[in-house]
Amino acid sequence: SPLSSLDKDGFIPLYYQIQQVLIEQIQTGKLLVGDCLPSEYELARSYQVSRMTARQALHNLKSRGYALSQKGRGTYVTRPKLEKNIMYLRGFTEDMKQRGMMPSSRLLAQTVLSAKGVLTEQLRVEEGSAILQLRRLRIADGTPMALEESNIPLKHYPGLERTDFTSESLYKVLRNKYGVRAAWADEVLEASPATLEESELLSIPKNAIMLSISRVIMRTDEIPIEAACSRYYGNRYRASIRVPTTT
Ligand code: 16G
């Protein structure tokens, strides 16, 4: 029953729990496109919550594209948006712009090398196949934020090595020139002290704590886009995610 499905003593807000129950019903087909959702009043009554809480849950469903309200018809389920932001993986340039900061880079190296070892597995290419490697210092509003190494399999992106990455965004080029769309990434986060080179390039203390984010990012057709490692100075950066719950 609705009553037993809410965790009233936990720290997950009630509106969020209700919203997730409704989303699950939509995703599993218990509620179909065009079906009416319970009204604010009905939700409040069956979950024993305030009207405000019920309203918030419905509001979120609408803003996330699951539902629409129409006078005289109530709130009904709509076709979900084709692409949702959860799977949208931002590059550094885009990320900084979104925060209202001015991104720039210092290109430390741009080389073509032949794949071996773990890179062949990550990028799913044969030994010796051509990889474009970029090493960049990533800067936001004039402050160096991270040292980044990117490895891109040229097999899938021929000619990419001729782009001048002094100021270009890698993801922008991949998107605009190669039509690449990112689907998902495997990421590993770990902490370690800065190397001497890193402390000099980032102008940070020797042995400063770095947050390393390594990732392999994949296209919708399961072809690898990039194997990368970004090393952020721990005092200038932290990572956060929204963890979905299962209801
Ligand atoms: C991010 C990515 C990095 C990618 C870069 C592209 C992480 C940890 N790293 O920094 O892999 O190469 O964006 O940025 O997310 P760009 O489009 O500005 O070149």
Short mmCIF file of C-alpha atoms and ligand atoms in Angstrom, two decimals, residues 91-93 136 138 148 150 169-171 213 215 226 228 230, ligand 1:
data_model
loop_
_atom_site.label_atom_id
_atom_site.label_comp_id
_atom_site.label_asym_id
_atom_site.label_seq_id
_atom_site.Cartn_x
_atom_site.Cartn_y
_atom_site.Cartn_z
CA GLY A 91 33.81 18.28 -20.82
CA PHE A 92 35.95 20.77 -18.96
CA THR A 93 35.16 23.72 -21.25
CA ARG A 136 46.75 19.73 -20.94
CA ARG A 138 43.17 23.03 -17.48
CA GLU A 148 44.70 16.12 -17.81
CA SER A 150 43.43 12.18 -22.79
CA SER A 169 37.53 21.83 -26.72
CA LEU A 170 38.03 18.13 -27.42
CA TYR A 171 34.41 17.27 -26.83
CA ILE A 213 39.47 11.04 -11.85
CA ARG A 215 37.54 7.49 -16.90
CA GLU A 226 38.44 8.44 -24.71
CA ALA A 228 41.46 9.95 -19.65
CA SER A 230 42.24 14.30 -14.82
C1 16G B 1 36.84 16.55 -18.78
C2 16G B 1 37.15 15.08 -18.81
C3 16G B 1 38.26 14.76 -19.77
C4 16G B 1 37.99 15.37 -21.13
C5 16G B 1 37.73 16.85 -21.02
C6 16G B 1 37.33 17.44 -22.35
C7 16G B 1 36.72 14.28 -16.52
C8 16G B 1 37.28 13.73 -15.28
N1 16G B 1 37.57 14.57 -17.51
O1 16G B 1 37.82 17.26 -18.10
O2 16G B 1 38.32 13.37 -19.90
O3 16G B 1 39.08 15.16 -21.98
O4 16G B 1 36.69 17.08 -20.09
O5 16G B 1 37.28 18.82 -22.18
O6 16G B 1 35.54 14.44 -16.63
P1 16G B 1 37.27 19.84 -23.37
O7 16G B 1 36.07 19.54 -24.19
O8 16G B 1 37.26 21.16 -22.74
O9 16G B 1 38.53 19.60 -24.19
#
